Coordinates of C-alpha atoms in Angstrom, one line a residue:
M1207 CA 23.5 -0.3 35.7
R1208 CA 22.5 -1.2 32.1
P1209 CA 21.1 1.6 30.0
Q1210 CA 17.4 1.3 29.2
I1211 CA 15.8 1.6 25.7
V1212 CA 12.1 2.1 26.0
L1213 CA 9.7 1.1 23.2
F1214 CA 6.7 3.4 23.6
G1215 CA 3.7 3.0 21.3
D1216 CA 0.5 1.3 20.4
S1217 CA -0.4 -2.4 19.6
I1218 CA 2.4 -2.6 17.0
T1219 CA 4.8 -1.9 19.9
Q1220 CA 2.9 -4.1 22.4
Q1221 CA 3.1 -7.1 20.0
S1222 CA 6.8 -6.5 19.4
F1223 CA 7.8 -9.0 22.1
S1224 CA 5.8 -11.8 20.4
S1225 CA 7.6 -14.6 18.4
G1226 CA 9.5 -12.9 15.6
G1227 CA 8.8 -9.4 17.0
W1228 CA 11.0 -6.5 16.5
G1229 CA 11.3 -5.8 20.2
A1230 CA 12.3 -9.3 21.0
A1231 CA 15.0 -9.1 18.3
L1232 CA 16.3 -5.9 19.9
T1233 CA 16.4 -7.6 23.2
D1234 CA 18.5 -10.4 21.7
T1235 CA 20.9 -7.9 20.1
Y1236 CA 21.4 -5.9 23.3
A1237 CA 21.5 -8.9 25.6
R1238 CA 23.5 -8.2 28.7
K1239 CA 24.3 -4.7 27.4
A1240 CA 21.0 -2.8 27.6
D1241 CA 17.5 -3.5 28.9
I1242 CA 14.7 -3.2 26.3
V1243 CA 11.6 -2.0 28.1
L1244 CA 8.2 -2.6 26.5
R1245 CA 5.6 0.1 27.0
G1246 CA 3.1 -0.7 24.2
Y1247 CA -0.6 -0.1 24.6
G1248 CA -3.0 -1.6 22.1
G1249 CA -5.6 0.7 20.7
Y1250 CA -3.9 3.8 22.1
T1251 CA -3.4 7.0 20.2
S1252 CA -1.0 9.9 20.6
R1253 CA -3.8 11.7 22.6
L1254 CA -4.0 8.9 25.1
A1255 CA -0.2 8.6 25.3
L1256 CA -0.1 12.0 26.9
F1257 CA -1.9 10.7 29.9
L1258 CA 0.8 7.9 30.3
L1259 CA 3.8 10.2 30.4
P1260 CA 3.9 11.1 34.1
Y1261 CA 3.6 7.5 35.0
L1262 CA 6.0 6.0 32.5
F1263 CA 8.5 8.9 32.5
P1264 CA 8.2 10.7 35.8
L1265 CA 9.9 14.1 36.4
L1266 CA 11.4 15.7 39.4
E1267 CA 8.5 17.0 41.6
I1268 CA 8.7 19.8 44.2
A1269 CA 6.0 20.1 46.8
K1270 CA 5.6 22.2 49.9
R1271 CA 5.6 20.2 53.1
S1272 CA 6.6 20.5 56.7
P1273 CA 10.4 20.8 57.2
Y1274 CA 12.3 17.7 56.6
I1275 CA 16.1 17.6 56.6
S1276 CA 18.3 14.7 55.8
F1277 CA 22.0 14.6 54.9
K1278 CA 21.7 11.4 53.0
P1279 CA 19.1 10.1 50.6
V1280 CA 16.3 8.4 52.5
K1281 CA 14.4 5.7 50.7
L1282 CA 10.7 6.0 51.6
D1283 CA 9.3 3.4 49.3
T1284 CA 9.9 2.0 45.8
S1285 CA 8.6 5.1 44.1
K1286 CA 10.0 8.0 46.1
I1287 CA 13.3 9.2 47.4
V1288 CA 13.8 12.2 49.6
Y1289 CA 17.0 14.0 49.1
S1290 CA 19.0 16.4 51.3
L1291 CA 17.3 19.7 51.4
E1292 CA 20.6 21.5 51.8
A1293 CA 22.1 19.9 48.7
L1294 CA 19.0 20.6 46.7
H1295 CA 19.0 24.2 48.0
Q1296 CA 22.4 24.6 46.5
A1297 CA 21.5 22.9 43.3
F1298 CA 18.2 24.8 42.7
K1299 CA 19.3 28.1 44.5
L1300 CA 16.1 28.3 46.5
K1301 CA 15.8 30.9 49.2
K1302 CA 13.9 28.9 51.8
P1303 CA 14.9 25.2 51.5
E1304 CA 13.4 24.4 55.0
Q1305 CA 9.9 25.0 53.5
M1306 CA 10.3 22.3 50.8
V1307 CA 10.5 18.6 50.4
Y1308 CA 11.8 17.2 47.2
F1309 CA 11.2 13.8 45.8
I1310 CA 11.8 11.9 42.6
Q1311 CA 9.2 9.3 41.5
G1312 CA 11.2 6.3 40.5
S1313 CA 14.7 5.7 41.8
K1314 CA 16.1 4.5 38.4
K1315 CA 17.9 6.6 35.9
P1316 CA 15.8 7.8 32.9
P1317 CA 16.1 5.8 29.7
A1318 CA 19.0 6.3 27.4
A1319 CA 16.7 6.1 24.4
T1320 CA 13.0 5.9 23.6
T1321 CA 11.2 5.0 20.4
V1322 CA 7.9 6.8 20.0
F1323 CA 5.6 4.8 17.6
F1324 CA 2.1 6.2 17.4
G1325 CA -0.2 7.2 14.5
A1326 CA -1.7 3.9 13.2
N1327 CA -4.8 4.5 15.4
D1328 CA -4.7 8.3 15.2
A1329 CA -5.2 7.9 11.4
A1330 CA -8.5 6.0 11.8
L1331 CA -11.0 7.9 9.7
A1332 CA -13.8 10.0 11.2
G1333 CA -17.2 8.7 10.3
R1334 CA -16.0 5.1 10.0
T1335 CA -16.1 2.1 12.4
S1336 CA -13.0 3.2 14.4
E1337 CA -14.0 6.8 14.6
R1338 CA -13.4 6.9 18.4
Q1339 CA -9.6 6.6 17.8
H1340 CA -9.5 9.4 15.2
V1341 CA -7.1 12.2 16.1
P1342 CA -6.9 15.2 13.7
V1343 CA -3.6 15.5 11.9
E1344 CA -2.5 18.8 13.4
E1345 CA -3.4 17.5 16.9
Y1346 CA -1.4 14.4 16.2
K1347 CA 1.7 16.4 15.4
D1348 CA 1.2 18.6 18.4
N1349 CA 0.8 15.5 20.6
L1350 CA 4.1 14.1 19.3
R1351 CA 5.8 17.4 20.0
R1352 CA 4.4 17.4 23.6
I1353 CA 5.6 13.8 24.1
V1354 CA 9.1 14.7 22.9
Q1355 CA 9.2 17.8 25.1
H1356 CA 8.3 15.7 28.1
L1357 CA 10.9 13.1 27.4
K1358 CA 13.5 15.8 27.0
E1359 CA 12.5 17.2 30.3
C1360 CA 12.9 13.8 31.8
S1361 CA 16.4 13.7 30.4
S1362 CA 18.0 16.2 28.0
T1363 CA 20.4 13.5 26.7
M1364 CA 17.8 10.9 26.0
L1365 CA 17.8 9.8 22.4
V1366 CA 14.2 10.0 21.0
V1367 CA 13.4 8.2 17.8
L1368 CA 10.1 8.9 16.1
I1369 CA 8.5 6.1 14.0
T1370 CA 5.8 6.8 11.5
P1371 CA 2.7 4.6 11.2
P1372 CA 3.0 1.7 8.7
P1373 CA 1.2 1.7 5.4
V1374 CA -2.3 0.3 5.3
D1375 CA -3.6 -2.5 3.0
E1376 CA -7.2 -1.5 2.7
E1377 CA -8.2 -4.7 1.0
G1378 CA -6.5 -6.6 3.8
R1379 CA -8.4 -4.6 6.5
M1380 CA -11.7 -5.5 4.8
Q1381 CA -10.8 -9.2 4.5
Y1382 CA -9.8 -9.3 8.2
A1383 CA -13.1 -7.6 9.3
K1384 CA -15.1 -10.1 7.3
S1385 CA -13.2 -13.0 8.8
V1386 CA -14.0 -11.7 12.3
Y1387 CA -17.5 -10.1 12.0
G1388 CA -18.9 -11.9 9.0
E1389 CA -22.0 -10.1 7.6
K1390 CA -21.7 -7.4 10.2
A1391 CA -18.3 -6.4 9.0
M1392 CA -17.6 -2.8 7.9
E1393 CA -18.5 -2.0 4.3
Q1394 CA -15.6 0.5 4.0
P1395 CA -12.1 0.4 5.4
E1396 CA -11.7 2.3 8.7
R1397 CA -8.2 3.4 7.5
T1398 CA -6.7 4.3 4.2
N1399 CA -3.1 4.2 3.0
E1400 CA -3.3 7.7 1.7
M1401 CA -4.4 9.1 5.1
S1402 CA -1.8 7.1 7.0
G1403 CA 0.7 8.7 4.7
V1404 CA -0.4 12.1 5.8
Y1405 CA 0.3 11.2 9.4
A1406 CA 3.6 9.7 8.5
S1407 CA 4.7 12.9 6.7
L1408 CA 3.9 15.0 9.7
C1409 CA 5.8 12.6 12.0
V1410 CA 8.9 13.0 9.8
E1411 CA 8.4 16.7 9.5
L1412 CA 8.3 17.1 13.3
A1413 CA 11.4 15.0 13.7
R1414 CA 13.2 17.3 11.2
E1415 CA 12.0 20.4 13.0
L1416 CA 13.3 19.1 16.4
G1417 CA 16.5 17.6 15.1
L1418 CA 15.5 14.0 15.9
P1419 CA 16.1 10.8 14.0
S1420 CA 13.0 9.3 12.5
I1421 CA 12.0 6.1 10.7
N1422 CA 9.5 6.5 7.8
L1423 CA 8.0 3.1 8.0
W1424 CA 5.2 4.1 5.8
A1425 CA 7.5 4.8 2.9
K1426 CA 10.1 2.1 3.7
M1427 CA 7.7 -0.8 3.5
Q1428 CA 6.2 0.3 0.2
E1429 CA 9.6 0.1 -1.4
T1430 CA 9.1 -3.7 -1.6
E1431 CA 6.8 -5.2 -4.1
G1432 CA 3.9 -7.1 -2.6
W1433 CA 4.3 -5.3 0.7
Q1434 CA 0.6 -5.6 1.5
K1435 CA 0.7 -9.3 2.3
K1436 CA 4.5 -9.6 2.9
F1437 CA 4.6 -7.1 5.8
L1438 CA 1.1 -6.8 7.1
S1439 CA -0.9 -9.7 8.7
D1440 CA -4.4 -8.0 8.7
G1441 CA -3.7 -4.9 6.6
L1442 CA -2.3 -3.0 9.6
H1443 CA -0.4 -5.1 12.1
L1444 CA 2.9 -6.7 11.2
T1445 CA 4.0 -10.1 10.0
A1446 CA 7.3 -11.6 10.9
E1447 CA 8.8 -10.0 7.8
G1448 CA 7.2 -6.7 8.8
N1449 CA 8.7 -6.9 12.2
A1450 CA 12.1 -7.6 10.7
V1451 CA 11.8 -4.3 8.8
V1452 CA 11.1 -2.4 12.0
Y1453 CA 14.0 -4.1 13.8
R1454 CA 16.5 -3.4 11.1
E1455 CA 15.5 0.3 10.9
V1456 CA 15.5 0.8 14.7
E1457 CA 18.8 -1.0 15.1
R1458 CA 20.3 1.1 12.3
V1459 CA 19.3 4.3 14.0
L1460 CA 20.6 3.3 17.4
T1461 CA 23.9 2.2 15.8
E1462 CA 24.2 5.4 13.7
T1463 CA 23.6 7.6 16.8
W1464 CA 25.4 6.6 20.0
L1465 CA 24.0 3.3 21.1
P1466 CA 25.6 0.6 18.9
A1467 CA 25.3 -2.8 20.6
S1468 CA 28.7 -3.8 19.4
E1469 CA 30.4 -1.0 21.4
L1470 CA 28.4 -1.3 24.7
P1471 CA 30.1 -3.2 27.5
Y1472 CA 28.7 -6.3 29.2
D1473 CA 27.1 -5.6 32.6
F1474 CA 29.2 -8.3 34.1
P1475 CA 32.4 -10.2 33.0
H1476 CA 32.2 -12.8 30.3
H1477 CA 32.6 -16.3 31.7
S1478 CA 36.0 -16.5 29.9
Q1479 CA 37.3 -13.5 31.9
I1480 CA 36.4 -14.9 35.3
D1481 CA 39.1 -16.2 37.6
W1482 CA 37.3 -19.5 38.4
K1483 CA 39.7 -20.2 41.3
N1484 CA 38.9 -16.8 42.9
P1485 CA 35.7 -15.6 41.2
E1486 CA 35.1 -13.0 44.0
K1487 CA 38.1 -11.0 42.7
S1488 CA 36.5 -10.7 39.2
F1489 CA 33.3 -9.3 40.6
Q1490 CA 35.1 -6.9 42.9
Q1491 CA 37.0 -5.5 39.9
Q1492 CA 33.7 -5.2 38.1
Q1493 CA 32.2 -3.2 41.0
C1494 CA 35.2 -0.9 41.1
S1495 CA 35.0 -0.2 37.4
S1496 CA 31.3 0.7 37.6
I1497 CA 31.8 3.3 40.3

């Protein structure tokens, strides 16, 4: 089974599979080697992301039920598998296994890696037009911590990469609002670059505290002159060039850790390695090597 790399975030992640998007570029890089799974939710904040965790990254659940004993995994449906009580009794050292039923939501392995890319909406200013999205800075950091803790409970070996919000072009936000709402457009930007920088610093700080890799997109983009129009399409979301920056940074982190695309094997043989007179043999060998 190919490893999964989940992209978890807001609209900047949701749009990453569009033409020229950073998620699409990762999919191309990891073609036939890893599955890039898009989990982007436009308008979401780190606060809302917490509600998604049990659905997107389910954990082992234990519940009291009437006795159920099976010596082999029994597939109930696409979301639950009941495992041998005796085996789980040994694994969890429970005193009364006959009183419990165990099930795991989702039969697939947890992701090998997950990017966590929230903060652009959290940084919306209180008292401005996007006030409903505002998340106080300390809560934002705590939410990220809780997300990471959940992911590590899902899999202790999962690579978690924190990505800061991008910088904000306040003039670009105003121009975009006027183009959409005309005279009813906001008179002040709902986000500022300075405040986005505060959220970015907390994201990097948390990554350092937890020993995780991070990408300081807020700082990285501002290293380039004219970043406002070069990387941002509406003062916040990304242009093709902006997506390229994110792609390069994510690909760099994955390569520097333990998921370089160049070293991952193909899921099935390259066509040049198939015995075309006896193709079944090639796939039998593949099946044996994957066991």
